PDB file of C-alpha atoms and ligand atoms in Angstrom:
ATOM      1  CA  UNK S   1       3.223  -8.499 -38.909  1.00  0.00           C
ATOM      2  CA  UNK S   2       6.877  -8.041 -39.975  1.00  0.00           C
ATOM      3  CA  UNK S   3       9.700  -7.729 -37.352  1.00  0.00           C
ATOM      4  CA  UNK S   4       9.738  -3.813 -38.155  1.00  0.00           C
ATOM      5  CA  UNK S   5       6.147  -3.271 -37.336  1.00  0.00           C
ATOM      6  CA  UNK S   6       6.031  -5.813 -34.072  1.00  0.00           C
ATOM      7  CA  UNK S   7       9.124  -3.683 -32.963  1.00  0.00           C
ATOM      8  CA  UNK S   8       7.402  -0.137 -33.081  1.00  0.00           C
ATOM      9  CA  UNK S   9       4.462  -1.623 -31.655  1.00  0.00           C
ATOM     10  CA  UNK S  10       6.032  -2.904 -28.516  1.00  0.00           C
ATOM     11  CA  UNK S  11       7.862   0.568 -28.417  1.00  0.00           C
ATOM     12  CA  UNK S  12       4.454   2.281 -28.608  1.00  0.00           C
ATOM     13  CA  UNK S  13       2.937  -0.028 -26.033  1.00  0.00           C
ATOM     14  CA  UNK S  14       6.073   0.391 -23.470  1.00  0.00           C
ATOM     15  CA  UNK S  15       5.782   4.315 -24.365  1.00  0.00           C
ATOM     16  CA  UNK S  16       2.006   4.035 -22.856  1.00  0.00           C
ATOM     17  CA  UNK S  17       3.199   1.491 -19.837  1.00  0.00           C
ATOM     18  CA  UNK S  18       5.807   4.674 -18.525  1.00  0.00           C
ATOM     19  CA  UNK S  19       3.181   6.798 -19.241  1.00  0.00           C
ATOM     20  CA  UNK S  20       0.511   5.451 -16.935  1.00  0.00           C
ATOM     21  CA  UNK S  21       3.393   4.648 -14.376  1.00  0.00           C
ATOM     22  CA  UNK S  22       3.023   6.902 -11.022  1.00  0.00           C
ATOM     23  CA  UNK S  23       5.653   9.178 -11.031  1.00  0.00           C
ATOM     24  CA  UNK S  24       7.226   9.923  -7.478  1.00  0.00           C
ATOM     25  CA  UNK S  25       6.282  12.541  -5.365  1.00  0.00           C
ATOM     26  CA  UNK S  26       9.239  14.988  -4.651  1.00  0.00           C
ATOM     27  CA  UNK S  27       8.499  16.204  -1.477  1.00  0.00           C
ATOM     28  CA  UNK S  28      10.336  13.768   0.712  1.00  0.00           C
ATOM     29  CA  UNK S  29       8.032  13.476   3.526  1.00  0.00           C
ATOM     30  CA  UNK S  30       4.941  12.787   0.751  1.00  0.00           C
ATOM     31  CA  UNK S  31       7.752  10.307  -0.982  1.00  0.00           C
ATOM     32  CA  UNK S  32       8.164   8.337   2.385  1.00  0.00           C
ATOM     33  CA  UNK S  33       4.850   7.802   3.400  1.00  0.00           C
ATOM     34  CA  UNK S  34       4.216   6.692  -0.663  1.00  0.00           C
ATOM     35  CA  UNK S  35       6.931   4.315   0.042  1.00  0.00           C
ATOM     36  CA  UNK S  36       5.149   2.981   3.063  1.00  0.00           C
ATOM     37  CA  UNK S  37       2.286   2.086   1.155  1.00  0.00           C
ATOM     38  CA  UNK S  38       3.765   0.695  -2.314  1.00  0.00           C
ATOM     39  CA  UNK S  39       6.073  -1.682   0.729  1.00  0.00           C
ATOM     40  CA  UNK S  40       2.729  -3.046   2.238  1.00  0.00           C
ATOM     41  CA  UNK S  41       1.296  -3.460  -0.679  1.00  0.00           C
ATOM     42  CA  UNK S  42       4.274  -5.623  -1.741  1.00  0.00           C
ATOM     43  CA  UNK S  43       3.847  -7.397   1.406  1.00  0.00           C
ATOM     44  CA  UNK S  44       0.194  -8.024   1.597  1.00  0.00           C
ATOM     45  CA  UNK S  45       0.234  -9.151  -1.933  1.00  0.00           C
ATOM     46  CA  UNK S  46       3.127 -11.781  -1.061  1.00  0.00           C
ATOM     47  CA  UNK S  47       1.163 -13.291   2.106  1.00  0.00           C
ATOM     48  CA  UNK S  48      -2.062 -13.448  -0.416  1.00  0.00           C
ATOM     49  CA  UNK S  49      -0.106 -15.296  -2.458  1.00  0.00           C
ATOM     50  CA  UNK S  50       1.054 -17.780  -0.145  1.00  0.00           C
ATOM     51  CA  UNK S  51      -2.322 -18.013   1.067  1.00  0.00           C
ATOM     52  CA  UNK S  52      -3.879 -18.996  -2.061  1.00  0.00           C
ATOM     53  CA  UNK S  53      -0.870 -21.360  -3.170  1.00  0.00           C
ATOM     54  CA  UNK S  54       0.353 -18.870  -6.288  1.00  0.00           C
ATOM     55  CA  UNK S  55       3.426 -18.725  -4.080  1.00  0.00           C
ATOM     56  CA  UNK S  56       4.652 -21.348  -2.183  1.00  0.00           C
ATOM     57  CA  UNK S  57       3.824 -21.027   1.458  1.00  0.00           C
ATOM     58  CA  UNK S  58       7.190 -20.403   3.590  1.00  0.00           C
ATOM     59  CA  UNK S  59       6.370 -20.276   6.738  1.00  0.00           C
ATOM     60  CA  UNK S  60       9.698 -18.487   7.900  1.00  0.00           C
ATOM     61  CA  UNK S  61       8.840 -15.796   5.302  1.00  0.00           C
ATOM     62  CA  UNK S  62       5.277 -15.678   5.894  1.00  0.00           C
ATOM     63  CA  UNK S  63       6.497 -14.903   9.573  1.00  0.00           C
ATOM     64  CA  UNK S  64       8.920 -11.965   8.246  1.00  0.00           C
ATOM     65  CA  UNK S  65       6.895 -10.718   6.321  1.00  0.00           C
ATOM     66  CA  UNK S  66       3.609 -10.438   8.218  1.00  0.00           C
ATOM     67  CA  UNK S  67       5.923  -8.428  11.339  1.00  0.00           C
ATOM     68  CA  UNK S  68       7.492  -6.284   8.683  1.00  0.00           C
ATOM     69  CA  UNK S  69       4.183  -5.490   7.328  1.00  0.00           C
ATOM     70  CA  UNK S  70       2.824  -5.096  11.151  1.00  0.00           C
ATOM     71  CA  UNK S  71       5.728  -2.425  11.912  1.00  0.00           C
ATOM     72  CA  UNK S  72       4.775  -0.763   9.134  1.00  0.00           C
ATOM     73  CA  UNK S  73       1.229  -0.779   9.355  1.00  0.00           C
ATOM     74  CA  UNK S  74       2.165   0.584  12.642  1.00  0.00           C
ATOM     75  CA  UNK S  75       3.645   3.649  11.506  1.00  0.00           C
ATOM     76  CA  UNK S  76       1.155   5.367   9.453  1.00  0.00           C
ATOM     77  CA  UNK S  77       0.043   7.853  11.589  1.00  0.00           C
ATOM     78  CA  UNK S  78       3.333   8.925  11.864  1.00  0.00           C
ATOM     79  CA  UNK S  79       4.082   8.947   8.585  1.00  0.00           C
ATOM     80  CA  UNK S  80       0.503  11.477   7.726  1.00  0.00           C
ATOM     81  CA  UNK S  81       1.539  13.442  10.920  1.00  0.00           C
ATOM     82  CA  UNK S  82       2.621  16.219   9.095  1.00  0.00           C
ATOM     83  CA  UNK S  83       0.466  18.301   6.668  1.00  0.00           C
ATOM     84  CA  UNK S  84       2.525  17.698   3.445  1.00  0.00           C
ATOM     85  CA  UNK S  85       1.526  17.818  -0.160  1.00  0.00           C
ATOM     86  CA  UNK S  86       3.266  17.388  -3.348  1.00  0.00           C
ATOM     87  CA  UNK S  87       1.488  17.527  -7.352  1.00  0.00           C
ATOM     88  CA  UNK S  88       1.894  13.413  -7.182  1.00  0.00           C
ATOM     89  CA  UNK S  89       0.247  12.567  -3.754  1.00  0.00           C
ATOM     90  CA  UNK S  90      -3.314  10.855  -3.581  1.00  0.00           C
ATOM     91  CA  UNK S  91      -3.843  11.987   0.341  1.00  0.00           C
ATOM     92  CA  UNK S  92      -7.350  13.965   0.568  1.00  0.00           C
ATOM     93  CA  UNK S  93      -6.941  17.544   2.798  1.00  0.00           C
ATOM     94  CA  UNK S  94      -9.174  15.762   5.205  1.00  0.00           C
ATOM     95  CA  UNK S  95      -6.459  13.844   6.753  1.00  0.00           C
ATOM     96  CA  UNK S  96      -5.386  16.730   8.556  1.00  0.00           C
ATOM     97  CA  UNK S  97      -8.504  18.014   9.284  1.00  0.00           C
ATOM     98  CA  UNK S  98     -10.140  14.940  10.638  1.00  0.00           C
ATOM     99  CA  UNK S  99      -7.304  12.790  12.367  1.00  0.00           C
ATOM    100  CA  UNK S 100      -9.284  11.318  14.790  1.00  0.00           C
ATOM    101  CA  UNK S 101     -11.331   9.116  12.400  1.00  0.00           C
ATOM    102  CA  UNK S 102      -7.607   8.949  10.127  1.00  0.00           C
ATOM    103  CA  UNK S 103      -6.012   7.202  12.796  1.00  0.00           C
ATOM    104  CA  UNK S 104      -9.092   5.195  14.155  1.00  0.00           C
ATOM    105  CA  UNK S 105      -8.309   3.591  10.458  1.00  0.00           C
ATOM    106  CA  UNK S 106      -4.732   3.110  10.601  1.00  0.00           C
ATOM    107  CA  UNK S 107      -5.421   1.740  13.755  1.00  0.00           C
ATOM    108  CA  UNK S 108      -8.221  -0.862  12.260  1.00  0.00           C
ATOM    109  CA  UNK S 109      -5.182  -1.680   9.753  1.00  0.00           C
ATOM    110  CA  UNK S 110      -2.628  -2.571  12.577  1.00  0.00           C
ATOM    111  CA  UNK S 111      -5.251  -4.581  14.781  1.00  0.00           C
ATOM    112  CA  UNK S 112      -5.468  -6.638  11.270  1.00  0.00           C
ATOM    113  CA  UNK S 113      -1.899  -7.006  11.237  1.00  0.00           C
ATOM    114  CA  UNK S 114      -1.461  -8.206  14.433  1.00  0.00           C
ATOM    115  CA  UNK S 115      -4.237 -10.838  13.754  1.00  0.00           C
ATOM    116  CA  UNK S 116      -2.475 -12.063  10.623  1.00  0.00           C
ATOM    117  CA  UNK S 117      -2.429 -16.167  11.451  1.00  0.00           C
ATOM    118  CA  UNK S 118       0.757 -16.310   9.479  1.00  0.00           C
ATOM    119  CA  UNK S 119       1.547 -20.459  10.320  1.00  0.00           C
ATOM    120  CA  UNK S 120      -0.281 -21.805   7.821  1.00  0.00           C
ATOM    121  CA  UNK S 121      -1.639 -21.082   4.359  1.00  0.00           C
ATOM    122  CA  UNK S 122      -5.410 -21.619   5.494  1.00  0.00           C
ATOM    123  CA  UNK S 123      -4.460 -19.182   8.521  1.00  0.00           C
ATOM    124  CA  UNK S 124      -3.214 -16.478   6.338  1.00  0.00           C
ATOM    125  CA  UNK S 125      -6.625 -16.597   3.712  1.00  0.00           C
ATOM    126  CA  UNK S 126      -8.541 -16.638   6.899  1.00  0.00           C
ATOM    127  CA  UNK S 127      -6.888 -13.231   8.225  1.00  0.00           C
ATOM    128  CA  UNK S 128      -5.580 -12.016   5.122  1.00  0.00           C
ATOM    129  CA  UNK S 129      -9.975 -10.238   5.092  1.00  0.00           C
ATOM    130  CA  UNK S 130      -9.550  -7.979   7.640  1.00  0.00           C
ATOM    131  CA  UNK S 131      -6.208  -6.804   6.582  1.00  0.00           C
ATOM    132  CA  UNK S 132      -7.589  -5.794   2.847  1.00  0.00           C
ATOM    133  CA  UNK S 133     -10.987  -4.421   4.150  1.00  0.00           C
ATOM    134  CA  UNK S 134      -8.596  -1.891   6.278  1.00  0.00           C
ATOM    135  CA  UNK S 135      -7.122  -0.794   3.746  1.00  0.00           C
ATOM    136  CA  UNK S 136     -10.047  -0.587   1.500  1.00  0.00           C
ATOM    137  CA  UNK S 137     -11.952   1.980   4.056  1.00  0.00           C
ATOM    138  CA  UNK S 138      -9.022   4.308   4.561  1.00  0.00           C
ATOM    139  CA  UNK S 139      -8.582   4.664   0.767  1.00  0.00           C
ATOM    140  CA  UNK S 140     -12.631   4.969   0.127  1.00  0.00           C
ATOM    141  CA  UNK S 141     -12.228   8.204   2.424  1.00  0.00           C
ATOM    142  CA  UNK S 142      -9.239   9.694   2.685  1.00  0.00           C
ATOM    143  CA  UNK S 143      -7.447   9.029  -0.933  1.00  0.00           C
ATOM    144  CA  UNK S 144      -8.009  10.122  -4.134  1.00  0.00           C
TER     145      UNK S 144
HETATM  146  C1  HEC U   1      -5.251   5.036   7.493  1.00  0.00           C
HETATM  147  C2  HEC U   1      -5.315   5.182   6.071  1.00  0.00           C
HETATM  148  C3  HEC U   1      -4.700   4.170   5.145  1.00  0.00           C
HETATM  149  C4  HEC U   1      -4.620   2.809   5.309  1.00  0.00           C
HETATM  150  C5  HEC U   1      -5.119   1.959   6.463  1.00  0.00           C
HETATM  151  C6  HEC U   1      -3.959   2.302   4.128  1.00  0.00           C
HETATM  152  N1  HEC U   1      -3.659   3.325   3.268  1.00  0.00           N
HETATM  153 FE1  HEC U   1      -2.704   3.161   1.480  1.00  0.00          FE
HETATM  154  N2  HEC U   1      -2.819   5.161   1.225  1.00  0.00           N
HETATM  155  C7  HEC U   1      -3.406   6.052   2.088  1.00  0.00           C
HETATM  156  C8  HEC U   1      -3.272   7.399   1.586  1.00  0.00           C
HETATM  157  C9  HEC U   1      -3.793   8.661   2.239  1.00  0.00           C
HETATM  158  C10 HEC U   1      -2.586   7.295   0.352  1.00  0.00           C
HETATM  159  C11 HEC U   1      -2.124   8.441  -0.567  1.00  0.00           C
HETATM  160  C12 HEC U   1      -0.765   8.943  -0.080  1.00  0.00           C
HETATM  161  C13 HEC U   1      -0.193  10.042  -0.962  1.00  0.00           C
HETATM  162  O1  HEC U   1      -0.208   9.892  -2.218  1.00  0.00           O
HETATM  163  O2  HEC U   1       0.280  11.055  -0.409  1.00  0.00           O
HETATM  164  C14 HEC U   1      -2.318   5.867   0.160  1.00  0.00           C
HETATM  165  C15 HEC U   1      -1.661   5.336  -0.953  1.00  0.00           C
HETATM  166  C16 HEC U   1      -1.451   3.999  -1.185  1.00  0.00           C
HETATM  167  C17 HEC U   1      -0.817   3.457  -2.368  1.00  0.00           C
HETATM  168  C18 HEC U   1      -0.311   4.249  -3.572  1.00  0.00           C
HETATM  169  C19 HEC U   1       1.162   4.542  -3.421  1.00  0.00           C
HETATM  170  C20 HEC U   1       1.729   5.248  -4.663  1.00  0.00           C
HETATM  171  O3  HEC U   1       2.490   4.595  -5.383  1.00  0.00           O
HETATM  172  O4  HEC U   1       1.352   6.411  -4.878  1.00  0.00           O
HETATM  173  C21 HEC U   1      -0.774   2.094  -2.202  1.00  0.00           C
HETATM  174  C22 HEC U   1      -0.205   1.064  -3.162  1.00  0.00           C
HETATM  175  C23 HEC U   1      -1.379   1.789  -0.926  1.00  0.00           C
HETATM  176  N3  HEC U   1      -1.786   2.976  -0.317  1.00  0.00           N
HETATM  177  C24 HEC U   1      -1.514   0.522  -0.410  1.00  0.00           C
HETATM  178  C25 HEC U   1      -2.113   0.233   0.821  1.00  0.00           C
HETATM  179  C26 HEC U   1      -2.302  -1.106   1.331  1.00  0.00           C
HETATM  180  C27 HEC U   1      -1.905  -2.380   0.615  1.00  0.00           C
HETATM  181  C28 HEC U   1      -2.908  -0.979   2.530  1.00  0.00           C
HETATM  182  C29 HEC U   1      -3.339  -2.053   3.504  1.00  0.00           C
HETATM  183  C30 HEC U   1      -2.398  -3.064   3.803  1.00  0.00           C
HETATM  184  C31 HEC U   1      -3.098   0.449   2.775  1.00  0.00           C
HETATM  185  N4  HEC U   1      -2.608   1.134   1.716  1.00  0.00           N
HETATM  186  C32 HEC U   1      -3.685   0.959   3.916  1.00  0.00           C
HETATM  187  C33 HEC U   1      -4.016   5.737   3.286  1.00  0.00           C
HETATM  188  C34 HEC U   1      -4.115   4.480   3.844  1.00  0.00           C
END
């Protein structure tokens, strides 16, 4: 391919990568709890890592980051407290119309994070389960 061609290609293919990124929600209180989830999701992805030795393990960040994650974990049904909406969310109306069984969830999810055996690598891929299967059965019912 000649330097022209390879350029418009990777234009083209960058064109497609900002198209099929999420845009934000607008609605602050929708953008916040969004927030919430893209940061755990950042953090549950870094103590997978460690545990399967893609990242090194630290054990002073594995620490941080498994109480960071835990305090935020915690806050989710304060975060979907209010009934909010916005054209970019992925929350399902049934939040708000069945919170008991929505915060039965996020409450699964925070158990998980308090179990997270963040002092060694083995620890973490041992605990690491329950955390993802948490967040697995809230989004199979209650996101889009
Ligand atoms: C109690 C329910 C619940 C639990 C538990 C939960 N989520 Fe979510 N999550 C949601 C809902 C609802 C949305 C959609 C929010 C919106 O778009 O308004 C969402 C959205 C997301 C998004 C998309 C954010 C974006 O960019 O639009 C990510 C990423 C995410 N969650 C990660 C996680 C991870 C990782 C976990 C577990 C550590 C988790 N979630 C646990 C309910 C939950």
């Amino acid at each position: 391919m000649k330097p022209i061609r390879l350029t418009i290609a990777l234009g083209l293919m960058l064109v497609a990568g900002v198209a099929l990124a999420k845009e934000d929600p607008t609605n602050p209180v929708v953008l916040k709890r969004v927030e919430a989830m893209r940061a755990m999701k950042a953090q549950v992805t870094l103590l997978g890592d460690m545990a399967v030795g893609k990242a090194p393990y630290d054990a002073a960040l594995a620490e941080e980051t498994a109480a960071a994650f835990t305090t935020t974990a915690d806050l989710v049904p304060v975060l979907f407290d209010a009934e909010e909406d916005d054209p970019a969310s992925d929350a399902l109306p049934d939040i708000w119309f069945n919170r008991g069984e929505f915060n039965q969830k996020a409450d699964r999810l925070y158990k998980a994070a308090m179990g997270l055996d963040w002092k060694s690598a083995g620890g973490l891929a041992a605990s690491m389960n329950a955390v993802n299967a948490a967040c697995k059965d809230c989004h199979g019912r209650f996101k889009m």
